[in-house]
Coordinates of N, CA and C in Angstrom, one line a residue:
Chain A
S23 N 3.8 15.1 -19.1 CA 3.9 15.7 -17.9 C 5.2 16.9 -17.8
Q24 N 4.9 18.1 -17.3 CA 5.8 19.3 -17.3 C 7.1 19.0 -17.6
K25 N 7.3 19.7 -17.9 CA 8.4 19.6 -18.4 C 9.4 21.2 -18.6
I26 N 11.0 21.0 -17.5 CA 11.6 22.4 -18.2 C 12.8 22.1 -18.9
E27 N 13.1 22.4 -20.0 CA 14.7 22.9 -20.6 C 15.5 23.8 -20.2
Q28 N 16.2 24.0 -20.0 CA 17.5 25.0 -19.9 C 18.3 24.7 -20.6
N29 N 18.7 25.4 -21.4 CA 19.3 25.8 -22.7 C 20.5 24.7 -23.1
S30 N 21.2 24.8 -22.3 CA 22.6 24.0 -22.2 C 23.0 24.1 -20.5
E31 N 23.4 22.6 -20.5 CA 24.3 22.2 -19.1 C 24.9 23.1 -18.9
A32 N 26.3 23.1 -19.9 CA 27.3 24.9 -19.3 C 27.5 26.0 -20.4
L33 N 27.5 26.5 -20.2 CA 27.8 29.0 -21.0 C 28.7 29.3 -20.7
N34 N 29.8 28.8 -21.8 CA 31.3 29.7 -21.5 C 31.3 30.6 -22.0
I35 N 31.5 32.7 -21.4 CA 31.4 33.7 -22.4 C 32.8 34.6 -21.3
Q36 N 32.7 35.5 -22.6 CA 34.4 36.2 -21.9 C 33.7 37.4 -21.3
E37 N 34.3 37.7 -20.0 CA 34.1 39.0 -19.6 C 34.3 39.9 -20.4
G38 N 32.7 40.7 -19.9 CA 32.7 42.4 -20.8 C 31.0 41.9 -21.7
K39 N 31.0 40.1 -22.2 CA 29.7 39.8 -23.0 C 28.5 40.0 -22.5
T40 N 27.2 39.7 -22.6 CA 26.0 39.4 -22.6 C 26.2 38.0 -23.0
A41 N 26.0 37.3 -21.7 CA 25.3 36.1 -21.2 C 23.4 35.9 -21.4
T42 N 23.5 35.1 -22.2 CA 22.2 34.7 -22.3 C 21.6 33.2 -21.9
L43 N 20.8 33.4 -21.3 CA 20.4 31.4 -20.7 C 18.9 31.4 -21.1
T44 N 18.7 30.3 -21.3 CA 17.1 30.0 -22.0 C 16.8 29.1 -21.1
C45 N 15.5 29.4 -20.7 CA 14.0 28.3 -20.2 C 13.3 28.1 -21.3
N46 N 12.9 26.8 -21.6 CA 11.7 26.3 -22.2 C 10.6 25.2 -21.4
Y47 N 9.8 25.5 -21.7 CA 8.7 24.8 -20.6 C 8.0 24.1 -21.4
T48 N 6.9 22.7 -21.4 CA 5.9 22.2 -22.2 C 5.4 21.8 -21.0
N49 N 3.8 21.3 -21.7 CA 2.7 21.4 -20.9 C 2.4 21.7 -19.6
Y50 N 2.7 23.2 -19.6 CA 2.0 24.0 -18.6 C 2.0 25.6 -19.4
S51 N 1.4 26.4 -18.4 CA 0.9 28.1 -18.8 C 1.0 28.5 -17.5
P52 N 2.2 28.8 -17.1 CA 2.3 29.5 -15.4 C 2.1 30.7 -15.3
A53 N 1.7 31.3 -14.5 CA 1.8 32.5 -14.4 C 2.8 33.5 -13.6
Y54 N 3.5 32.7 -13.8 CA 4.9 33.2 -13.0 C 6.0 32.2 -13.4
L55 N 7.2 32.9 -13.3 CA 8.4 32.0 -13.6 C 9.5 32.8 -12.4
Q56 N 10.3 32.1 -12.2 CA 11.5 32.3 -11.3 C 12.7 32.2 -11.9
W57 N 13.7 32.9 -11.2 CA 15.1 32.7 -11.8 C 16.1 32.5 -10.0
Y58 N 16.7 31.7 -10.4 CA 17.6 31.7 -9.1 C 19.3 31.5 -9.6
R59 N 19.8 31.9 -8.2 CA 21.6 31.7 -8.9 C 22.0 30.5 -7.8
Q60 N 22.5 29.7 -8.0 CA 23.1 28.9 -7.2 C 24.6 28.5 -7.1
D61 N 25.2 28.6 -6.2 CA 26.8 28.6 -5.6 C 27.5 27.2 -5.6
P62 N 28.2 26.8 -6.2 CA 28.7 25.3 -5.5 C 28.6 25.1 -4.1
G63 N 27.9 24.1 -3.4 CA 27.9 24.0 -2.3 C 27.0 24.5 -1.1
R64 N 26.2 25.7 -2.2 CA 25.4 26.8 -1.4 C 23.4 26.1 -1.8
G65 N 22.7 27.0 -1.4 CA 21.4 27.1 -1.9 C 21.2 27.6 -2.4
P66 N 20.4 27.5 -3.6 CA 19.8 28.3 -4.6 C 19.4 29.9 -3.5
V67 N 19.7 30.5 -4.6 CA 19.1 32.6 -4.5 C 18.4 33.0 -5.1
F68 N 17.2 33.7 -4.8 CA 16.3 34.4 -5.6 C 16.7 35.4 -6.5
L69 N 16.8 35.3 -7.6 CA 17.1 36.8 -8.0 C 16.0 37.7 -8.7
L70 N 14.8 37.1 -9.6 CA 13.8 38.1 -10.2 C 12.6 36.2 -10.4
L71 N 11.5 37.4 -10.2 CA 10.3 36.7 -11.3 C 9.7 38.0 -11.8
I72 N 9.5 37.2 -13.0 CA 8.6 37.9 -13.9 C 7.0 37.2 -14.2
R73 N 5.8 38.0 -13.7 CA 4.8 37.6 -14.1 C 4.4 37.6 -16.2
E74 N 3.2 36.5 -16.1 CA 3.1 36.4 -17.8 C 2.6 37.8 -18.1
N75 N 2.0 39.0 -17.8 CA 1.7 39.6 -18.5 C 2.5 41.0 -18.7
E76 N 3.8 40.5 -17.8 CA 4.9 41.3 -17.9 C 6.2 40.7 -19.3
K77 N 6.5 41.3 -19.7 CA 7.5 41.1 -21.1 C 8.5 41.1 -20.8
E78 N 8.9 41.8 -20.1 CA 10.4 41.8 -19.4 C 11.0 42.6 -18.3
K79 N 11.3 42.5 -17.4 CA 11.9 42.8 -16.0 C 13.4 43.0 -15.6
R80 N 14.0 43.7 -15.2 CA 15.3 44.3 -15.0 C 15.6 44.5 -13.9
K81 N 16.8 44.4 -13.4 CA 17.7 44.5 -11.7 C 18.4 44.3 -12.1
E82 N 19.4 45.8 -12.0 CA 20.9 45.8 -12.4 C 21.1 45.4 -13.7
R83 N 22.0 44.6 -13.7 CA 22.7 43.8 -14.7 C 21.9 42.6 -15.6
L84 N 20.6 42.7 -14.8 CA 20.3 41.1 -15.0 C 18.6 41.8 -15.8
K85 N 18.2 41.0 -16.7 CA 17.1 41.4 -17.6 C 16.7 40.0 -17.4
V86 N 15.2 40.0 -17.5 CA 14.2 38.2 -17.9 C 13.4 38.7 -18.7
T87 N 13.0 38.1 -20.2 CA 11.7 38.0 -20.6 C 11.0 37.0 -20.6
F88 N 9.9 37.2 -20.7 CA 8.9 36.1 -20.6 C 8.0 35.9 -21.7
D89 N 7.9 34.8 -22.9 CA 7.2 34.3 -24.0 C 6.2 33.6 -24.1
T90 N 5.3 33.7 -23.0 CA 3.9 32.6 -23.5 C 3.4 32.0 -24.5
T91 N 4.2 32.8 -25.7 CA 3.6 32.1 -26.8 C 4.4 31.3 -27.3
L92 N 5.5 31.1 -26.8 CA 6.5 30.7 -27.8 C 7.4 29.6 -26.2
K93 N 6.4 29.9 -24.9 CA 6.4 29.2 -23.7 C 8.4 28.9 -23.3
Q94 N 8.9 30.3 -23.2 CA 10.1 30.4 -22.9 C 10.8 31.9 -22.4
S95 N 11.7 31.6 -21.4 CA 11.8 32.9 -21.1 C 13.8 33.0 -21.5
L96 N 14.0 34.0 -20.9 CA 15.1 34.5 -21.1 C 16.0 35.3 -20.4
F97 N 17.0 35.0 -20.0 CA 17.8 35.6 -18.6 C 19.3 36.1 -19.1
H98 N 19.2 37.5 -18.8 CA 20.6 37.9 -19.8 C 21.5 38.5 -18.2
I99 N 22.6 38.4 -18.4 CA 23.3 38.8 -17.9 C 24.6 40.0 -18.7
T100 N 24.0 41.2 -18.7 CA 25.1 42.1 -19.8 C 26.5 42.5 -18.6
A101 N 27.5 42.7 -19.2 CA 28.2 43.4 -19.1 C 29.2 42.3 -17.8
S102 N 29.1 40.4 -18.4 CA 29.3 40.0 -17.3 C 30.4 39.4 -16.7
Q103 N 30.8 39.3 -15.5 CA 32.2 39.5 -14.8 C 32.3 38.1 -13.9
P104 N 33.4 37.7 -13.6 CA 34.2 36.3 -13.2 C 33.2 36.2 -11.9
A105 N 32.4 37.0 -11.4 CA 31.8 36.7 -9.9 C 30.2 36.6 -10.3
D106 N 30.1 36.5 -11.7 CA 29.0 35.9 -12.4 C 29.3 34.9 -12.4
S107 N 29.4 33.8 -12.3 CA 29.5 32.3 -12.6 C 29.6 31.6 -11.8
A108 N 28.2 30.8 -12.2 CA 27.4 30.2 -11.0 C 26.2 29.3 -11.8
T109 N 25.7 28.5 -11.0 CA 24.7 27.6 -11.8 C 23.2 28.5 -12.0
Y110 N 22.1 28.9 -12.8 CA 21.5 29.5 -12.5 C 20.3 28.6 -13.1
L111 N 19.2 28.8 -12.1 CA 18.2 27.5 -12.4 C 16.4 28.8 -12.3
C112 N 16.0 28.1 -13.4 CA 14.6 28.6 -13.7 C 13.8 27.4 -13.3
A113 N 12.4 28.2 -12.8 CA 11.4 27.8 -11.9 C 10.1 28.1 -12.0
L114 N 9.2 27.2 -12.2 CA 8.0 27.6 -12.6 C 6.7 27.0 -11.4
P115 N 5.7 27.8 -11.5 CA 4.6 27.6 -10.4 C 3.8 26.2 -10.6
T116 N 3.8 25.0 -9.8 CA 3.0 24.0 -10.4 C 1.7 23.6 -9.2
G117 N 0.7 23.8 -9.3 CA -0.2 23.2 -8.3 C -0.2 25.1 -7.4
A118 N -0.7 25.0 -6.2 CA -1.0 25.7 -5.3 C 0.3 26.4 -4.7
N119 N 1.0 25.3 -4.4 CA 1.9 25.7 -3.2 C 3.7 25.3 -4.0
N120 N 3.7 25.0 -4.3 CA 5.1 23.9 -5.6 C 5.9 24.7 -6.4
L121 N 7.0 24.9 -6.5 CA 7.8 25.5 -7.9 C 8.9 24.0 -8.3
F122 N 8.4 24.2 -9.8 CA 9.4 22.9 -10.2 C 10.2 23.5 -10.6
F123 N 11.9 23.6 -10.3 CA 12.7 23.6 -10.9 C 13.5 22.9 -12.2
G124 N 14.1 23.9 -13.3 CA 14.8 23.3 -14.3 C 16.1 22.8 -13.7
T125 N 16.9 21.9 -14.2 CA 18.0 21.1 -13.6 C 19.3 22.1 -13.8
G126 N 19.1 23.3 -14.6 CA 19.9 24.6 -14.4 C 20.9 25.0 -15.6
T127 N 21.6 26.0 -15.7 CA 22.4 25.7 -16.5 C 23.8 26.7 -16.2
R128 N 25.1 26.3 -16.0 CA 26.2 26.4 -15.5 C 26.8 27.7 -16.0
L129 N 27.2 28.6 -15.3 CA 27.9 29.5 -16.5 C 28.9 30.0 -15.7
T130 N 30.0 30.1 -16.8 CA 31.2 30.5 -16.2 C 31.7 31.9 -17.4
V131 N 32.2 32.8 -16.6 CA 32.9 33.9 -17.0 C 34.1 34.2 -16.7
I132 N 34.7 34.0 -18.4 CA 36.2 33.5 -18.4 C 37.0 35.4 -18.8
P133 N 37.7 35.7 -18.0 CA 38.4 36.8 -17.6 C 39.5 37.2 -18.8
Chain B
N16 N 18.8 38.6 11.1 CA 18.4 37.3 11.1 C 19.3 36.2 10.4
A17 N 19.1 34.8 11.2 CA 19.7 34.2 10.2 C 19.6 33.4 9.1
G18 N 17.9 33.5 9.0 CA 17.6 33.5 7.7 C 16.7 31.8 7.9
V19 N 17.5 30.5 6.9 CA 17.0 29.7 6.7 C 18.5 28.5 7.5
T20 N 18.5 27.8 8.8 CA 19.8 27.2 9.2 C 19.2 25.6 8.9
Q21 N 20.3 24.6 8.4 CA 20.0 23.4 8.6 C 21.4 22.9 9.5
T22 N 20.9 21.8 9.9 CA 21.7 20.9 10.1 C 21.5 19.6 10.0
P23 N 22.8 18.9 10.2 CA 23.9 19.0 10.0 C 24.0 19.6 8.8
K24 N 26.0 19.8 8.3 CA 26.3 20.2 7.0 C 26.8 18.7 6.1
F25 N 26.6 17.9 6.8 CA 27.1 16.4 6.2 C 26.7 15.3 6.9
R26 N 26.4 14.5 6.9 CA 26.1 13.0 7.5 C 26.5 11.7 6.6
I27 N 27.1 10.7 7.6 CA 26.8 9.6 6.4 C 26.3 8.5 7.7
L28 N 25.7 7.9 6.6 CA 24.6 7.3 7.2 C 25.2 5.4 6.8
K29 N 24.8 4.5 7.3 CA 24.5 3.8 7.1 C 23.2 2.8 6.7
I30 N 22.4 1.8 6.1 CA 21.4 1.7 4.7 C 20.9 1.1 6.2
G31 N 19.5 1.2 6.6 CA 18.4 1.1 8.1 C 18.7 1.9 8.6
Q32 N 19.7 2.6 8.8 CA 19.6 4.0 10.3 C 18.6 4.9 9.6
S33 N 17.9 5.8 10.6 CA 17.2 6.6 10.5 C 17.9 7.6 10.9
M34 N 17.4 8.9 10.7 CA 17.9 10.6 11.0 C 16.5 11.1 10.9
T35 N 17.0 12.5 11.8 CA 16.5 13.7 11.3 C 17.3 14.6 11.0
L36 N 16.8 15.1 9.8 CA 17.3 17.0 9.2 C 17.0 18.2 9.9
Q37 N 17.7 18.8 10.4 CA 16.8 20.3 11.1 C 16.6 21.3 10.4
C38 N 15.8 21.7 9.9 CA 15.8 22.7 9.4 C 14.9 24.4 10.5
T39 N 15.4 25.6 11.0 CA 15.1 26.5 11.4 C 14.7 28.1 10.5
Q40 N 13.9 28.2 10.7 CA 14.2 29.8 9.9 C 13.5 30.8 10.8
D41 N 13.8 32.2 10.9 CA 13.5 33.4 11.9 C 12.7 34.3 11.0
M42 N 12.1 33.9 10.0 CA 11.4 35.0 9.5 C 10.1 35.4 9.4
N43 N 9.7 34.1 10.4 CA 7.8 34.3 10.9 C 7.6 33.7 9.2
H44 N 8.2 32.8 8.4 CA 7.4 32.4 7.2 C 5.8 31.3 7.6
N45 N 5.1 31.4 7.0 CA 4.2 30.4 7.0 C 4.6 29.1 6.3
Y46 N 4.5 29.3 4.6 CA 5.4 28.4 4.0 C 7.1 27.7 4.4
M47 N 6.9 26.6 4.1 CA 8.4 25.7 4.1 C 8.6 24.6 3.7
Y48 N 9.6 24.2 3.2 CA 10.1 23.4 1.8 C 11.0 22.7 2.4
W49 N 10.5 21.1 1.6 CA 11.8 20.4 1.8 C 12.0 19.6 0.1
Y50 N 13.4 19.8 0.1 CA 13.9 19.6 -1.6 C 14.9 18.2 -1.2
R51 N 15.0 17.6 -2.4 CA 16.2 17.1 -2.6 C 17.2 17.2 -3.5
Q52 N 17.9 17.4 -4.0 CA 18.8 18.1 -5.5 C 19.9 16.7 -5.4
D53 N 19.9 16.0 -6.8 CA 20.7 15.0 -7.1 C 21.7 15.6 -8.7
P54 N 22.6 15.0 -8.9 CA 23.6 15.7 -9.3 C 23.3 15.6 -10.9
G55 N 23.0 16.6 -11.5 CA 22.4 16.7 -13.2 C 21.1 17.1 -13.2
M56 N 20.5 16.9 -11.7 CA 18.7 16.8 -11.4 C 18.1 18.2 -11.0
G57 N 17.2 18.7 -11.7 CA 16.9 19.5 -10.5 C 16.0 19.3 -9.1
L58 N 15.9 20.3 -8.3 CA 15.3 20.5 -7.2 C 14.0 19.7 -7.1
K59 N 13.6 17.9 -6.4 CA 12.2 18.1 -6.1 C 11.8 18.3 -4.7
L60 N 10.6 18.1 -5.2 CA 10.0 18.7 -3.7 C 10.1 17.3 -2.7
I61 N 9.9 17.5 -1.5 CA 9.8 15.8 -0.8 C 8.3 16.4 -0.3
Y62 N 8.4 17.7 1.1 CA 7.0 17.5 1.4 C 7.3 19.2 1.5
Y63 N 6.3 19.7 2.2 CA 5.6 20.9 1.9 C 4.8 21.1 3.4
S64 N 4.7 22.6 3.9 CA 3.9 23.1 5.0 C 3.3 24.1 4.6
V65 N 2.0 24.7 4.7 CA 1.7 26.0 4.7 C 1.3 26.6 5.7
G66 N 2.1 25.5 6.8 CA 1.4 26.7 8.4 C 1.6 25.7 9.7
A67 N 1.9 26.0 10.6 CA 2.1 25.2 11.9 C 0.7 24.2 12.0
G68 N 1.2 22.5 12.3 CA -0.1 21.9 12.2 C 0.2 21.6 10.7
I69 N 0.3 21.6 9.5 CA -0.6 21.1 8.4 C 0.9 21.1 7.5
T70 N 0.9 20.1 6.9 CA 2.0 19.8 6.5 C 1.3 18.6 4.6
D71 N 1.9 18.4 3.6 CA 1.4 17.9 2.8 C 2.5 17.3 1.6
K72 N 2.6 16.3 1.0 CA 3.4 15.9 0.1 C 3.5 16.1 -0.7
G73 N 4.9 16.2 -1.1 CA 5.4 16.3 -2.3 C 5.4 15.4 -3.5
E74 N 6.6 15.7 -4.8 CA 6.7 14.6 -5.6 C 7.2 13.6 -5.5
V75 N 8.5 13.8 -3.9 CA 9.2 12.2 -3.9 C 9.0 12.5 -2.2
P76 N 7.5 11.8 -2.0 CA 7.9 12.1 -0.8 C 8.2 10.6 -0.1
N77 N 8.1 9.7 -0.8 CA 8.3 8.5 0.0 C 9.7 7.9 0.7
G78 N 9.8 7.3 1.6 CA 10.4 7.1 2.9 C 11.3 8.4 3.9
Y79 N 10.5 9.1 3.6 CA 10.5 10.6 4.7 C 9.1 10.8 5.1
N80 N 9.0 11.6 6.4 CA 8.2 12.4 7.2 C 8.7 13.5 7.6
V81 N 7.5 14.5 7.8 CA 8.0 15.2 8.1 C 6.8 16.0 9.2
S82 N 7.2 17.0 10.3 CA 6.1 17.3 11.1 C 6.3 18.9 11.4
R83 N 5.3 19.9 11.6 CA 5.9 21.3 12.0 C 4.1 21.5 12.8
S84 N 5.5 21.5 14.1 CA 4.7 21.9 15.3 C 4.8 23.5 15.5
T85 N 5.7 24.1 15.2 CA 6.0 25.3 15.5 C 6.5 26.2 14.0
T86 N 5.8 27.3 13.7 CA 6.3 28.3 12.7 C 8.0 28.0 12.3
E87 N 8.6 28.2 13.3 CA 9.8 28.0 12.7 C 10.9 26.7 12.5
D88 N 10.2 25.8 13.2 CA 10.4 24.4 12.6 C 10.1 23.5 11.6
F89 N 11.2 22.6 10.7 CA 10.2 21.9 10.3 C 11.4 20.7 9.8
P90 N 10.9 19.8 10.6 CA 12.5 18.7 10.8 C 12.1 17.9 9.4
L91 N 12.9 17.2 9.0 CA 12.9 16.0 8.0 C 12.9 14.8 8.1
R92 N 12.6 13.4 8.9 CA 12.8 12.1 8.8 C 13.3 11.1 8.1
L93 N 14.1 10.8 8.2 CA 14.4 9.5 7.1 C 14.1 8.0 7.8
E94 N 13.6 7.1 7.9 CA 13.5 6.1 8.2 C 13.5 5.0 7.3
L95 N 14.6 4.6 8.3 CA 15.2 2.9 7.8 C 16.3 3.2 5.9
A96 N 16.8 4.2 6.0 CA 17.8 4.8 5.1 C 18.2 3.9 3.5
A97 N 18.3 4.4 2.6 CA 18.0 3.4 1.6 C 19.7 4.1 0.6
P98 N 20.1 3.7 -0.1 CA 21.1 4.6 -1.3 C 20.7 5.4 -1.9
S99 N 19.3 5.1 -2.6 CA 18.7 6.0 -3.2 C 18.6 7.6 -2.5
Q100 N 18.7 7.7 -1.2 CA 18.4 8.5 -0.1 C 19.6 9.5 -0.2
T101 N 20.7 9.6 -1.2 CA 22.0 9.8 -0.7 C 21.9 11.1 -1.7
S102 N 21.6 12.1 -1.2 CA 21.4 13.5 -1.9 C 21.8 14.7 -1.4
V103 N 21.7 15.8 -1.5 CA 21.8 17.3 -0.7 C 20.2 17.4 -0.7
Y104 N 20.1 18.2 0.9 CA 18.9 18.4 0.6 C 18.9 19.8 1.5
F105 N 17.8 20.3 0.9 CA 17.5 22.2 1.3 C 16.4 22.1 1.5
C106 N 16.2 23.1 2.9 CA 14.8 23.5 3.4 C 14.7 25.0 2.9
A107 N 13.5 25.7 2.4 CA 13.3 26.7 2.1 C 11.7 27.0 2.7
S108 N 12.1 28.2 2.9 CA 11.1 28.9 3.7 C 10.3 30.0 2.7
S109 N 8.9 30.4 2.8 CA 8.4 31.7 2.3 C 7.5 32.5 2.9
K110 N 6.7 33.5 2.6 CA 6.1 34.5 3.5 C 4.8 34.0 2.4
L111 N 4.8 34.0 1.3 CA 3.3 33.4 0.8 C 3.9 31.8 -0.3
A112 N 2.4 31.7 -0.7 CA 3.2 30.6 -1.3 C 4.2 31.1 -2.6
G113 N 4.4 29.6 -2.8 CA 5.7 29.6 -4.0 C 5.5 30.1 -5.4
L114 N 3.8 30.3 -5.5 CA 3.8 31.0 -6.4 C 4.3 31.9 -6.8
S115 N 4.1 33.0 -5.5 CA 4.2 34.3 -6.3 C 5.4 35.1 -5.0
D116 N 6.1 34.1 -4.6 CA 7.2 35.1 -3.6 C 8.1 34.1 -3.5
E117 N 9.2 34.8 -3.2 CA 10.4 33.9 -3.6 C 11.0 33.2 -2.3
Q118 N 11.7 31.9 -2.5 CA 11.8 31.1 -1.3 C 13.3 31.3 -1.3
F119 N 13.7 31.3 0.3 CA 14.7 31.5 0.8 C 15.3 30.1 1.0
F120 N 16.3 29.4 0.9 CA 16.9 28.1 0.9 C 17.9 28.2 2.0
G121 N 17.8 27.0 3.1 CA 19.0 27.0 3.6 C 20.5 26.7 2.8
P122 N 21.2 26.2 3.4 CA 22.6 25.8 3.0 C 22.9 24.4 2.5
G123 N 21.7 23.2 3.2 CA 21.8 22.3 2.4 C 22.6 21.3 3.4
T124 N 21.9 20.0 3.4 CA 22.9 19.0 4.2 C 23.3 18.0 3.1
R125 N 24.3 17.5 2.8 CA 24.8 16.5 1.9 C 24.8 15.4 2.8
L126 N 24.0 14.4 2.6 CA 23.3 12.7 3.2 C 24.2 11.7 1.9
T127 N 24.8 11.1 2.8 CA 25.3 10.0 1.9 C 25.0 8.5 2.2
V128 N 24.3 7.5 1.9 CA 23.9 6.7 2.7 C 24.7 4.9 2.1
L129 N 25.6 4.4 3.3 CA 26.5 3.3 2.3 C 25.7 2.3 3.0

C-alpha cells in the first residue's frame, strides 16, 4: 500500500536558520506533490505544489524539491521566524480525485 | 469570500445519536471533500464529490453518509455515532480535482462521542 513518511514528528530550530523537512513516499509514483501548513485548531492551508518534471520550486522564503528517483521531497524555510512555527503536511494524489496526506512535521522556531 | 465554512465548531454526542456536519463553500468549486484527522494520524478521506448530485467513497466511509444537492453545500451525516468517530472533521473544496489544484479547507468540527 502507499505510504508517506515525514522525517520526524517534531523539529526545533533557532530563528534565522533554515528549516528542512522531509517527505518520503513508497509504492507510488506521483505526478504532483503538495505541501500544506496547519496551525493548531485550524484547517490546513496550501503552500506549494511541485510537479514531477520540476526539480525545484520557490515561493518567497519557501523552497520545495522533488526527487522522483529517491522518492523524496524536501521542504525548506529559509531565515525562519517564530511565526513559521506550525505543522507542515505533504500530500500526494492517489487515484483520480484524492489526496493522501502524511502525518506532518511539527516545526518550532525558537527566538 | 468566506471560503469554506463548517458548523458546528464543537459537538459532543452520545453513543447511538445522529448528527449532520454542515459544510458550505462560496467559491463555486466543483470538488468537495470530507476528511477526518485523528491525533498523530494524517488526514483520512471519508467521502468526496465532483459536482452536485455526484458523490463517492473515500478511504474511511463506514458510518457516514453524504449528499450534494447544490454546488455550495456538502453535509456529512453520522448515523449511530460510535466512540471511534471521535475526531476532528475537515471539509475542503477545490476548483479542479485534488491532483493538480490546491484544496481549501474549512476550520474543522471537533466531535466527541461518549
